[in-house]
């Protein structure tokens, strides 16, 4: 028997209505908060100073001349950014909604959900975005070099071919970190993936016939708190997808050297606006900043999401 969705209810029947507001299905919490280094600082900007590494050379012999060189370093800045959202209630909403109250508290809660999503979005973008530093005023662009990227067609052997997320790509990212002296034993490594990436990975492992890979993926599927190829996995729908090519950027980063953020600040204000016929306005103001701390602490993995 088919369900009848008609709204033509006989007049002797009664309808009941919800007295509370519910939320649409949505991401309600930040999945990346707590995975970064937090830098407290006064003012709008903070400039980091990094000393370049140094090398020893062998002494040329007894009473040989010194060969000193000047020390060098790098600068990089983080900038706090401001965000806001406002929503209005008409002055008659409280009366005309009747038993269904104004969703004031629910709206403030929804703003909190939205901010948590924004934190994830800004943090992921910071991993790949152009950073700025150099000499004062510290506005020299600093991009992520290709040595910190795993190509969309990467294969360790054989002919390159575009693919989604594969074990080889994850292992390659881990190798890049290791070559930069960033090891899972000394630092926590994170891998931010989309649901499609995990599906691609599972499908690939099933067809590859590799028992080691299969056991690792199976352990993660059974308990998502398990590491995958020595990475802590974070699922997110906030990754960057190039719509023209269907190439998605999976982000891997080191907690110590990957991304640094300014402390979050958020406040809510409720005002009555005479110029809007005394409508009620709920405003939420937030502040955040994020920057890639060092290029060696971030790896991009390009994955083909096309069918």
PDB file of C-alpha atoms in Angstrom:
ATOM      1  CA  UNK A   1       0.000   0.000   0.000  1.00  0.00           C
ATOM      2  CA  UNK A   2       1.484   3.338  -1.028  1.00  0.00           C
ATOM      3  CA  UNK A   3       1.866   6.132   1.490  1.00  0.00           C
ATOM      4  CA  UNK A   4      -0.503   9.041   0.951  1.00  0.00           C
ATOM      5  CA  UNK A   5       1.368  12.332   1.361  1.00  0.00           C
ATOM      6  CA  UNK A   6      -1.637  14.532   0.547  1.00  0.00           C
ATOM      7  CA  UNK A   7      -2.328  17.443   2.871  1.00  0.00           C
ATOM      8  CA  UNK A   8      -6.081  17.140   2.247  1.00  0.00           C
ATOM      9  CA  UNK A   9      -7.004  15.855   5.702  1.00  0.00           C
ATOM     10  CA  UNK A  10     -10.777  15.461   6.383  1.00  0.00           C
ATOM     11  CA  UNK A  11     -12.051  18.329   8.535  1.00  0.00           C
ATOM     12  CA  UNK A  12     -13.007  16.038  11.414  1.00  0.00           C
ATOM     13  CA  UNK A  13      -9.412  14.823  11.689  1.00  0.00           C
ATOM     14  CA  UNK A  14      -6.893  16.815  13.713  1.00  0.00           C
ATOM     15  CA  UNK A  15      -3.356  17.801  13.075  1.00  0.00           C
ATOM     16  CA  UNK A  16      -0.713  18.259  15.759  1.00  0.00           C
ATOM     17  CA  UNK A  17       2.297  20.503  15.381  1.00  0.00           C
ATOM     18  CA  UNK A  18       5.757  20.467  16.853  1.00  0.00           C
ATOM     19  CA  UNK A  19       6.262  22.891  19.727  1.00  0.00           C
ATOM     20  CA  UNK A  20      10.042  22.945  19.380  1.00  0.00           C
ATOM     21  CA  UNK A  21      12.487  23.628  16.595  1.00  0.00           C
ATOM     22  CA  UNK A  22      14.829  20.890  15.420  1.00  0.00           C
ATOM     23  CA  UNK A  23      18.079  21.203  13.473  1.00  0.00           C
ATOM     24  CA  UNK A  24      18.766  19.981   9.966  1.00  0.00           C
ATOM     25  CA  UNK A  25      21.329  17.193   9.667  1.00  0.00           C
ATOM     26  CA  UNK A  26      24.691  18.937   9.675  1.00  0.00           C
ATOM     27  CA  UNK A  27      28.211  18.835  11.054  1.00  0.00           C
ATOM     28  CA  UNK A  28      27.778  20.045  14.629  1.00  0.00           C
ATOM     29  CA  UNK A  29      31.295  19.884  16.046  1.00  0.00           C
ATOM     30  CA  UNK A  30      34.764  20.758  14.810  1.00  0.00           C
ATOM     31  CA  UNK A  31      36.653  17.639  13.828  1.00  0.00           C
ATOM     32  CA  UNK A  32      40.045  19.373  13.714  1.00  0.00           C
ATOM     33  CA  UNK A  33      39.994  21.516  16.860  1.00  0.00           C
ATOM     34  CA  UNK A  34      42.774  20.487  19.223  1.00  0.00           C
ATOM     35  CA  UNK A  35      44.943  19.041  16.454  1.00  0.00           C
ATOM     36  CA  UNK A  36      47.128  22.145  16.092  1.00  0.00           C
ATOM     37  CA  UNK A  37      49.602  24.253  17.999  1.00  0.00           C
ATOM     38  CA  UNK A  38      47.830  27.284  19.507  1.00  0.00           C
ATOM     39  CA  UNK A  39      49.754  30.557  19.714  1.00  0.00           C
ATOM     40  CA  UNK A  40      48.566  33.223  22.154  1.00  0.00           C
ATOM     41  CA  UNK A  41      49.531  36.758  21.166  1.00  0.00           C
ATOM     42  CA  UNK A  42      48.401  40.368  21.567  1.00  0.00           C
ATOM     43  CA  UNK A  43      47.356  42.471  18.585  1.00  0.00           C
ATOM     44  CA  UNK A  44      46.314  41.524  15.077  1.00  0.00           C
ATOM     45  CA  UNK A  45      49.495  39.841  13.793  1.00  0.00           C
ATOM     46  CA  UNK A  46      52.335  37.753  15.149  1.00  0.00           C
ATOM     47  CA  UNK A  47      55.628  37.120  13.338  1.00  0.00           C
ATOM     48  CA  UNK A  48      57.478  33.845  13.871  1.00  0.00           C
ATOM     49  CA  UNK A  49      61.278  33.712  13.576  1.00  0.00           C
ATOM     50  CA  UNK A  50      62.930  30.449  12.494  1.00  0.00           C
ATOM     51  CA  UNK A  51      66.693  29.913  12.558  1.00  0.00           C
ATOM     52  CA  UNK A  52      68.023  28.015   9.548  1.00  0.00           C
ATOM     53  CA  UNK A  53      69.871  24.768  10.227  1.00  0.00           C
ATOM     54  CA  UNK A  54      73.674  24.782  10.387  1.00  0.00           C
ATOM     55  CA  UNK A  55      76.339  22.342   9.168  1.00  0.00           C
ATOM     56  CA  UNK A  56      79.773  21.387  10.459  1.00  0.00           C
ATOM     57  CA  UNK A  57      82.798  21.305   8.151  1.00  0.00           C
ATOM     58  CA  UNK A  58      86.040  19.476   8.741  1.00  0.00           C
ATOM     59  CA  UNK A  59      88.965  21.470  10.128  1.00  0.00           C
ATOM     60  CA  UNK A  60      91.487  22.055   7.321  1.00  0.00           C
ATOM     61  CA  UNK A  61      94.460  21.518   9.655  1.00  0.00           C
ATOM     62  CA  UNK A  62      96.579  23.049  12.366  1.00  0.00           C
ATOM     63  CA  UNK A  63      96.478  26.887  12.476  1.00  0.00           C
ATOM     64  CA  UNK A  64      94.241  27.025   9.409  1.00  0.00           C
ATOM     65  CA  UNK A  65      92.132  30.098   8.784  1.00  0.00           C
ATOM     66  CA  UNK A  66      88.585  30.330  10.063  1.00  0.00           C
ATOM     67  CA  UNK A  67      85.780  30.407   7.512  1.00  0.00           C
ATOM     68  CA  UNK A  68      82.790  31.925   9.282  1.00  0.00           C
ATOM     69  CA  UNK A  69      79.477  32.562   7.547  1.00  0.00           C
ATOM     70  CA  UNK A  70      76.598  34.725   8.678  1.00  0.00           C
ATOM     71  CA  UNK A  71      73.678  33.038  10.400  1.00  0.00           C
ATOM     72  CA  UNK A  72      70.367  33.122   8.542  1.00  0.00           C
ATOM     73  CA  UNK A  73      66.699  32.711   9.393  1.00  0.00           C
ATOM     74  CA  UNK A  74      63.162  33.089   8.127  1.00  0.00           C
ATOM     75  CA  UNK A  75      60.068  35.072   9.121  1.00  0.00           C
ATOM     76  CA  UNK A  76      56.417  34.100   8.844  1.00  0.00           C
ATOM     77  CA  UNK A  77      53.292  35.816  10.116  1.00  0.00           C
ATOM     78  CA  UNK A  78      49.873  34.767  11.347  1.00  0.00           C
ATOM     79  CA  UNK A  79      46.953  37.198  11.122  1.00  0.00           C
ATOM     80  CA  UNK A  80      43.750  37.203  13.152  1.00  0.00           C
ATOM     81  CA  UNK A  81      40.606  37.465  11.003  1.00  0.00           C
ATOM     82  CA  UNK A  82      37.096  38.515  11.990  1.00  0.00           C
ATOM     83  CA  UNK A  83      33.835  36.758  11.051  1.00  0.00           C
ATOM     84  CA  UNK A  84      30.187  37.381  11.819  1.00  0.00           C
ATOM     85  CA  UNK A  85      26.622  36.283  11.152  1.00  0.00           C
ATOM     86  CA  UNK A  86      23.303  38.073  11.874  1.00  0.00           C
ATOM     87  CA  UNK A  87      19.695  36.879  11.822  1.00  0.00           C
ATOM     88  CA  UNK A  88      16.465  38.828  12.346  1.00  0.00           C
ATOM     89  CA  UNK A  89      13.130  38.135  14.046  1.00  0.00           C
ATOM     90  CA  UNK A  90      10.158  40.315  13.154  1.00  0.00           C
ATOM     91  CA  UNK A  91       8.581  42.063  16.149  1.00  0.00           C
ATOM     92  CA  UNK A  92       5.418  39.972  15.673  1.00  0.00           C
ATOM     93  CA  UNK A  93       7.108  36.572  15.430  1.00  0.00           C
ATOM     94  CA  UNK A  94       6.769  35.794  19.132  1.00  0.00           C
ATOM     95  CA  UNK A  95       2.979  36.315  18.951  1.00  0.00           C
ATOM     96  CA  UNK A  96       2.217  34.914  15.504  1.00  0.00           C
ATOM     97  CA  UNK A  97       4.209  31.707  16.002  1.00  0.00           C
ATOM     98  CA  UNK A  98       1.799  30.811  18.800  1.00  0.00           C
ATOM     99  CA  UNK A  99       2.772  27.639  20.630  1.00  0.00           C
ATOM    100  CA  UNK A 100       5.865  27.342  18.428  1.00  0.00           C
ATOM    101  CA  UNK A 101       8.249  29.693  20.177  1.00  0.00           C
ATOM    102  CA  UNK A 102      10.838  31.883  18.507  1.00  0.00           C
ATOM    103  CA  UNK A 103      13.892  29.663  17.895  1.00  0.00           C
ATOM    104  CA  UNK A 104      16.223  32.080  19.666  1.00  0.00           C
ATOM    105  CA  UNK A 105      18.268  29.555  21.635  1.00  0.00           C
ATOM    106  CA  UNK A 106      18.179  27.083  18.728  1.00  0.00           C
ATOM    107  CA  UNK A 107      19.466  29.786  16.375  1.00  0.00           C
ATOM    108  CA  UNK A 108      22.355  30.602  18.708  1.00  0.00           C
ATOM    109  CA  UNK A 109      23.127  26.893  18.861  1.00  0.00           C
ATOM    110  CA  UNK A 110      23.044  26.688  15.052  1.00  0.00           C
ATOM    111  CA  UNK A 111      25.514  29.581  14.901  1.00  0.00           C
ATOM    112  CA  UNK A 112      27.820  27.553  17.128  1.00  0.00           C
ATOM    113  CA  UNK A 113      27.544  24.599  14.734  1.00  0.00           C
ATOM    114  CA  UNK A 114      28.348  26.916  11.820  1.00  0.00           C
ATOM    115  CA  UNK A 115      31.399  28.285  13.592  1.00  0.00           C
ATOM    116  CA  UNK A 116      32.764  24.796  14.255  1.00  0.00           C
ATOM    117  CA  UNK A 117      32.459  24.040  10.540  1.00  0.00           C
ATOM    118  CA  UNK A 118      34.187  27.338   9.729  1.00  0.00           C
ATOM    119  CA  UNK A 119      37.103  26.465  12.034  1.00  0.00           C
ATOM    120  CA  UNK A 120      37.634  23.216  10.134  1.00  0.00           C
ATOM    121  CA  UNK A 121      37.346  24.949   6.758  1.00  0.00           C
ATOM    122  CA  UNK A 122      39.833  27.706   7.646  1.00  0.00           C
ATOM    123  CA  UNK A 123      42.300  25.260   9.188  1.00  0.00           C
ATOM    124  CA  UNK A 124      42.274  22.966   6.152  1.00  0.00           C
ATOM    125  CA  UNK A 125      42.697  25.923   3.801  1.00  0.00           C
ATOM    126  CA  UNK A 126      45.663  27.163   5.852  1.00  0.00           C
ATOM    127  CA  UNK A 127      47.549  23.933   5.156  1.00  0.00           C
ATOM    128  CA  UNK A 128      47.595  24.617   1.401  1.00  0.00           C
ATOM    129  CA  UNK A 129      47.215  28.393   1.220  1.00  0.00           C
ATOM    130  CA  UNK A 130      49.979  30.835   0.433  1.00  0.00           C
ATOM    131  CA  UNK A 131      51.653  31.950   3.656  1.00  0.00           C
ATOM    132  CA  UNK A 132      53.434  35.297   4.038  1.00  0.00           C
ATOM    133  CA  UNK A 133      56.745  36.215   5.600  1.00  0.00           C
ATOM    134  CA  UNK A 134      60.210  37.330   4.495  1.00  0.00           C
ATOM    135  CA  UNK A 135      61.498  40.815   5.271  1.00  0.00           C
ATOM    136  CA  UNK A 136      59.417  43.511   6.927  1.00  0.00           C
ATOM    137  CA  UNK A 137      56.475  44.064   6.235  1.00  0.00           C
ATOM    138  CA  UNK A 138      56.442  40.258   5.960  1.00  0.00           C
ATOM    139  CA  UNK A 139      54.309  40.069   2.824  1.00  0.00           C
ATOM    140  CA  UNK A 140      56.531  37.824   0.686  1.00  0.00           C
ATOM    141  CA  UNK A 141      54.406  34.912  -0.631  1.00  0.00           C
ATOM    142  CA  UNK A 142      55.457  31.439   0.543  1.00  0.00           C
ATOM    143  CA  UNK A 143      53.855  28.538  -1.327  1.00  0.00           C
ATOM    144  CA  UNK A 144      53.940  24.827  -0.618  1.00  0.00           C
ATOM    145  CA  UNK A 145      56.635  23.306  -2.875  1.00  0.00           C
ATOM    146  CA  UNK A 146      55.986  20.341  -5.141  1.00  0.00           C
ATOM    147  CA  UNK A 147      58.330  18.258  -2.963  1.00  0.00           C
ATOM    148  CA  UNK A 148      55.554  18.341  -0.348  1.00  0.00           C
ATOM    149  CA  UNK A 149      52.935  16.967  -2.731  1.00  0.00           C
ATOM    150  CA  UNK A 150      51.901  13.489  -3.849  1.00  0.00           C
ATOM    151  CA  UNK A 151      50.766  13.634  -7.475  1.00  0.00           C
ATOM    152  CA  UNK A 152      47.299  12.511  -8.516  1.00  0.00           C
ATOM    153  CA  UNK A 153      48.883   9.886 -10.793  1.00  0.00           C
ATOM    154  CA  UNK A 154      51.518   8.695  -8.304  1.00  0.00           C
ATOM    155  CA  UNK A 155      52.515   5.035  -8.371  1.00  0.00           C
ATOM    156  CA  UNK A 156      55.778   3.704  -6.894  1.00  0.00           C
ATOM    157  CA  UNK A 157      56.432   1.578  -9.975  1.00  0.00           C
ATOM    158  CA  UNK A 158      54.871   1.199 -13.405  1.00  0.00           C
ATOM    159  CA  UNK A 159      53.013   3.716 -15.540  1.00  0.00           C
ATOM    160  CA  UNK A 160      51.533   6.737 -13.729  1.00  0.00           C
ATOM    161  CA  UNK A 161      47.731   6.821 -13.730  1.00  0.00           C
ATOM    162  CA  UNK A 162      45.224   9.083 -11.988  1.00  0.00           C
ATOM    163  CA  UNK A 163      43.676   7.470  -8.937  1.00  0.00           C
ATOM    164  CA  UNK A 164      41.803   8.157  -5.763  1.00  0.00           C
ATOM    165  CA  UNK A 165      43.348   7.644  -2.339  1.00  0.00           C
ATOM    166  CA  UNK A 166      45.604   4.575  -2.280  1.00  0.00           C
ATOM    167  CA  UNK A 167      47.899   3.012   0.331  1.00  0.00           C
ATOM    168  CA  UNK A 168      50.877   3.923  -1.852  1.00  0.00           C
ATOM    169  CA  UNK A 169      49.940   7.611  -1.715  1.00  0.00           C
ATOM    170  CA  UNK A 170      49.578   7.562   2.074  1.00  0.00           C
ATOM    171  CA  UNK A 171      52.893   5.727   2.445  1.00  0.00           C
ATOM    172  CA  UNK A 172      54.524   8.254   0.120  1.00  0.00           C
ATOM    173  CA  UNK A 173      53.252  11.116   2.321  1.00  0.00           C
ATOM    174  CA  UNK A 174      54.713   9.375   5.371  1.00  0.00           C
ATOM    175  CA  UNK A 175      58.025   9.008   3.527  1.00  0.00           C
ATOM    176  CA  UNK A 176      58.088  12.734   2.731  1.00  0.00           C
ATOM    177  CA  UNK A 177      57.643  13.510   6.428  1.00  0.00           C
ATOM    178  CA  UNK A 178      60.418  11.058   7.343  1.00  0.00           C
ATOM    179  CA  UNK A 179      62.809  12.685   4.850  1.00  0.00           C
ATOM    180  CA  UNK A 180      62.046  15.966   6.634  1.00  0.00           C
ATOM    181  CA  UNK A 181      62.968  14.393  10.011  1.00  0.00           C
ATOM    182  CA  UNK A 182      59.319  14.222  11.097  1.00  0.00           C
ATOM    183  CA  UNK A 183      58.570  10.739  12.415  1.00  0.00           C
ATOM    184  CA  UNK A 184      55.372   9.231  13.883  1.00  0.00           C
ATOM    185  CA  UNK A 185      57.386   8.180  16.930  1.00  0.00           C
ATOM    186  CA  UNK A 186      58.238  11.816  17.735  1.00  0.00           C
ATOM    187  CA  UNK A 187      55.223  13.732  16.446  1.00  0.00           C
ATOM    188  CA  UNK A 188      51.545  13.011  15.786  1.00  0.00           C
ATOM    189  CA  UNK A 189      50.684  12.863  12.100  1.00  0.00           C
ATOM    190  CA  UNK A 190      47.137  13.573  10.914  1.00  0.00           C
ATOM    191  CA  UNK A 191      45.457  12.655   7.637  1.00  0.00           C
ATOM    192  CA  UNK A 192      42.311  14.589   6.682  1.00  0.00           C
ATOM    193  CA  UNK A 193      40.181  12.618   4.225  1.00  0.00           C
ATOM    194  CA  UNK A 194      36.672  12.742   2.816  1.00  0.00           C
ATOM    195  CA  UNK A 195      34.164   9.862   2.946  1.00  0.00           C
ATOM    196  CA  UNK A 196      34.824   9.286  -0.773  1.00  0.00           C
ATOM    197  CA  UNK A 197      38.542   8.901  -0.066  1.00  0.00           C
ATOM    198  CA  UNK A 198      37.897   6.183   2.497  1.00  0.00           C
ATOM    199  CA  UNK A 199      35.588   4.392   0.069  1.00  0.00           C
ATOM    200  CA  UNK A 200      38.271   4.584  -2.665  1.00  0.00           C
ATOM    201  CA  UNK A 201      40.892   3.280  -0.250  1.00  0.00           C
ATOM    202  CA  UNK A 202      38.754   0.345   0.862  1.00  0.00           C
ATOM    203  CA  UNK A 203      37.866  -0.573  -2.724  1.00  0.00           C
ATOM    204  CA  UNK A 204      41.505  -0.393  -3.807  1.00  0.00           C
ATOM    205  CA  UNK A 205      42.706  -2.567  -0.926  1.00  0.00           C
ATOM    206  CA  UNK A 206      40.057  -5.222  -1.656  1.00  0.00           C
ATOM    207  CA  UNK A 207      41.205  -5.476  -5.265  1.00  0.00           C
ATOM    208  CA  UNK A 208      44.940  -5.319  -4.495  1.00  0.00           C
ATOM    209  CA  UNK A 209      45.067  -8.604  -2.597  1.00  0.00           C
ATOM    210  CA  UNK A 210      47.588  -7.260  -0.080  1.00  0.00           C
ATOM    211  CA  UNK A 211      46.941  -8.909   3.284  1.00  0.00           C
ATOM    212  CA  UNK A 212      48.976  -6.351   5.242  1.00  0.00           C
ATOM    213  CA  UNK A 213      47.053  -3.428   3.791  1.00  0.00           C
ATOM    214  CA  UNK A 214      43.771  -5.273   4.230  1.00  0.00           C
ATOM    215  CA  UNK A 215      44.439  -5.905   7.923  1.00  0.00           C
ATOM    216  CA  UNK A 216      45.365  -2.258   8.532  1.00  0.00           C
ATOM    217  CA  UNK A 217      42.262  -0.924   6.804  1.00  0.00           C
ATOM    218  CA  UNK A 218      40.095  -3.551   8.521  1.00  0.00           C
ATOM    219  CA  UNK A 219      41.458  -2.493  11.925  1.00  0.00           C
ATOM    220  CA  UNK A 220      40.602   1.129  11.157  1.00  0.00           C
ATOM    221  CA  UNK A 221      37.119   0.231   9.865  1.00  0.00           C
ATOM    222  CA  UNK A 222      36.466  -1.694  13.075  1.00  0.00           C
ATOM    223  CA  UNK A 223      37.773   1.111  15.303  1.00  0.00           C
ATOM    224  CA  UNK A 224      38.252   4.565  13.696  1.00  0.00           C
ATOM    225  CA  UNK A 225      40.473   5.573  16.616  1.00  0.00           C
ATOM    226  CA  UNK A 226      43.100   3.174  15.250  1.00  0.00           C
ATOM    227  CA  UNK A 227      45.889   4.745  13.226  1.00  0.00           C
ATOM    228  CA  UNK A 228      46.040   4.100   9.498  1.00  0.00           C
ATOM    229  CA  UNK A 229      49.560   3.714   8.109  1.00  0.00           C
ATOM    230  CA  UNK A 230      50.710   5.547  11.298  1.00  0.00           C
ATOM    231  CA  UNK A 231      48.373   8.517  10.665  1.00  0.00           C
ATOM    232  CA  UNK A 232      45.488   9.617  12.867  1.00  0.00           C
ATOM    233  CA  UNK A 233      42.594   9.859  10.410  1.00  0.00           C
ATOM    234  CA  UNK A 234      40.095  12.735  10.457  1.00  0.00           C
ATOM    235  CA  UNK A 235      37.019  12.532   8.237  1.00  0.00           C
ATOM    236  CA  UNK A 236      35.871  15.858   6.843  1.00  0.00           C
ATOM    237  CA  UNK A 237      33.604  17.175   4.112  1.00  0.00           C
ATOM    238  CA  UNK A 238      35.580  20.447   4.039  1.00  0.00           C
ATOM    239  CA  UNK A 239      38.418  19.384   1.746  1.00  0.00           C
ATOM    240  CA  UNK A 240      39.080  21.359  -1.423  1.00  0.00           C
ATOM    241  CA  UNK A 241      37.682  19.800  -4.613  1.00  0.00           C
ATOM    242  CA  UNK A 242      38.584  21.321  -7.993  1.00  0.00           C
ATOM    243  CA  UNK A 243      35.226  21.140  -9.768  1.00  0.00           C
ATOM    244  CA  UNK A 244      36.745  21.375 -13.238  1.00  0.00           C
ATOM    245  CA  UNK A 245      38.988  18.342 -12.778  1.00  0.00           C
ATOM    246  CA  UNK A 246      37.395  16.466  -9.838  1.00  0.00           C
ATOM    247  CA  UNK A 247      40.799  16.477  -8.135  1.00  0.00           C
ATOM    248  CA  UNK A 248      40.499  16.610  -4.360  1.00  0.00           C
ATOM    249  CA  UNK A 249      43.304  17.712  -2.042  1.00  0.00           C
ATOM    250  CA  UNK A 250      43.767  15.392   0.921  1.00  0.00           C
ATOM    251  CA  UNK A 251      45.823  17.072   3.639  1.00  0.00           C
ATOM    252  CA  UNK A 252      48.392  15.439   5.910  1.00  0.00           C
ATOM    253  CA  UNK A 253      50.113  17.453   8.618  1.00  0.00           C
ATOM    254  CA  UNK A 254      52.317  17.249  11.677  1.00  0.00           C
ATOM    255  CA  UNK A 255      50.852  18.526  14.931  1.00  0.00           C
ATOM    256  CA  UNK A 256      54.124  20.179  15.930  1.00  0.00           C
ATOM    257  CA  UNK A 257      55.218  21.637  12.585  1.00  0.00           C
ATOM    258  CA  UNK A 258      52.086  21.700  10.393  1.00  0.00           C
ATOM    259  CA  UNK A 259      49.518  24.347  11.291  1.00  0.00           C
ATOM    260  CA  UNK A 260      49.502  26.988  14.004  1.00  0.00           C
ATOM    261  CA  UNK A 261      46.341  28.840  15.015  1.00  0.00           C
ATOM    262  CA  UNK A 262      45.375  31.886  17.033  1.00  0.00           C
ATOM    263  CA  UNK A 263      42.976  31.214  19.930  1.00  0.00           C
ATOM    264  CA  UNK A 264      39.319  31.290  18.947  1.00  0.00           C
ATOM    265  CA  UNK A 265      37.099  34.061  20.246  1.00  0.00           C
ATOM    266  CA  UNK A 266      33.319  34.160  19.861  1.00  0.00           C
ATOM    267  CA  UNK A 267      30.529  36.224  21.397  1.00  0.00           C
ATOM    268  CA  UNK A 268      26.782  36.600  20.828  1.00  0.00           C
ATOM    269  CA  UNK A 269      24.786  39.856  20.946  1.00  0.00           C
ATOM    270  CA  UNK A 270      20.981  40.372  20.910  1.00  0.00           C
ATOM    271  CA  UNK A 271      19.692  43.805  19.850  1.00  0.00           C
ATOM    272  CA  UNK A 272      16.388  45.531  19.056  1.00  0.00           C
ATOM    273  CA  UNK A 273      16.578  47.575  15.839  1.00  0.00           C
ATOM    274  CA  UNK A 274      14.275  50.643  15.660  1.00  0.00           C
ATOM    275  CA  UNK A 275      15.175  51.137  11.980  1.00  0.00           C
ATOM    276  CA  UNK A 276      13.777  47.633  11.302  1.00  0.00           C
ATOM    277  CA  UNK A 277      10.492  48.341  13.110  1.00  0.00           C
ATOM    278  CA  UNK A 278      11.998  47.019  16.340  1.00  0.00           C
ATOM    279  CA  UNK A 279      12.964  43.666  14.908  1.00  0.00           C
ATOM    280  CA  UNK A 280      15.179  41.522  17.089  1.00  0.00           C
ATOM    281  CA  UNK A 281      18.653  40.805  15.722  1.00  0.00           C
ATOM    282  CA  UNK A 282      20.896  38.014  16.943  1.00  0.00           C
ATOM    283  CA  UNK A 283      24.546  38.499  16.009  1.00  0.00           C
ATOM    284  CA  UNK A 284      27.496  36.222  16.490  1.00  0.00           C
ATOM    285  CA  UNK A 285      31.040  37.566  16.166  1.00  0.00           C
ATOM    286  CA  UNK A 286      34.118  35.347  15.971  1.00  0.00           C
ATOM    287  CA  UNK A 287      37.853  35.673  15.502  1.00  0.00           C
ATOM    288  CA  UNK A 288      40.381  33.135  14.269  1.00  0.00           C
ATOM    289  CA  UNK A 289      43.690  32.862  12.506  1.00  0.00           C
ATOM    290  CA  UNK A 290      45.556  29.919  11.004  1.00  0.00           C
ATOM    291  CA  UNK A 291      48.750  29.546   8.995  1.00  0.00           C
ATOM    292  CA  UNK A 292      51.022  26.787   7.771  1.00  0.00           C
ATOM    293  CA  UNK A 293      53.876  26.860  10.271  1.00  0.00           C
ATOM    294  CA  UNK A 294      56.523  25.159   8.123  1.00  0.00           C
ATOM    295  CA  UNK A 295      56.320  23.677   4.643  1.00  0.00           C
ATOM    296  CA  UNK A 296      58.009  20.479   5.823  1.00  0.00           C
ATOM    297  CA  UNK A 297      55.116  19.900   8.215  1.00  0.00           C
ATOM    298  CA  UNK A 298      52.402  19.616   5.533  1.00  0.00           C
ATOM    299  CA  UNK A 299      51.878  17.206   2.631  1.00  0.00           C
ATOM    300  CA  UNK A 300      49.151  17.455  -0.005  1.00  0.00           C
ATOM    301  CA  UNK A 301      47.845  14.256  -1.614  1.00  0.00           C
ATOM    302  CA  UNK A 302      45.933  14.789  -4.845  1.00  0.00           C
ATOM    303  CA  UNK A 303      43.101  12.294  -5.433  1.00  0.00           C
ATOM    304  CA  UNK A 304      40.936  11.838  -8.504  1.00  0.00           C
ATOM    305  CA  UNK A 305      37.245  11.772  -7.542  1.00  0.00           C
ATOM    306  CA  UNK A 306      35.906  11.341 -11.079  1.00  0.00           C
ATOM    307  CA  UNK A 307      33.863   8.156 -11.741  1.00  0.00           C
TER     308      UNK A 307
END
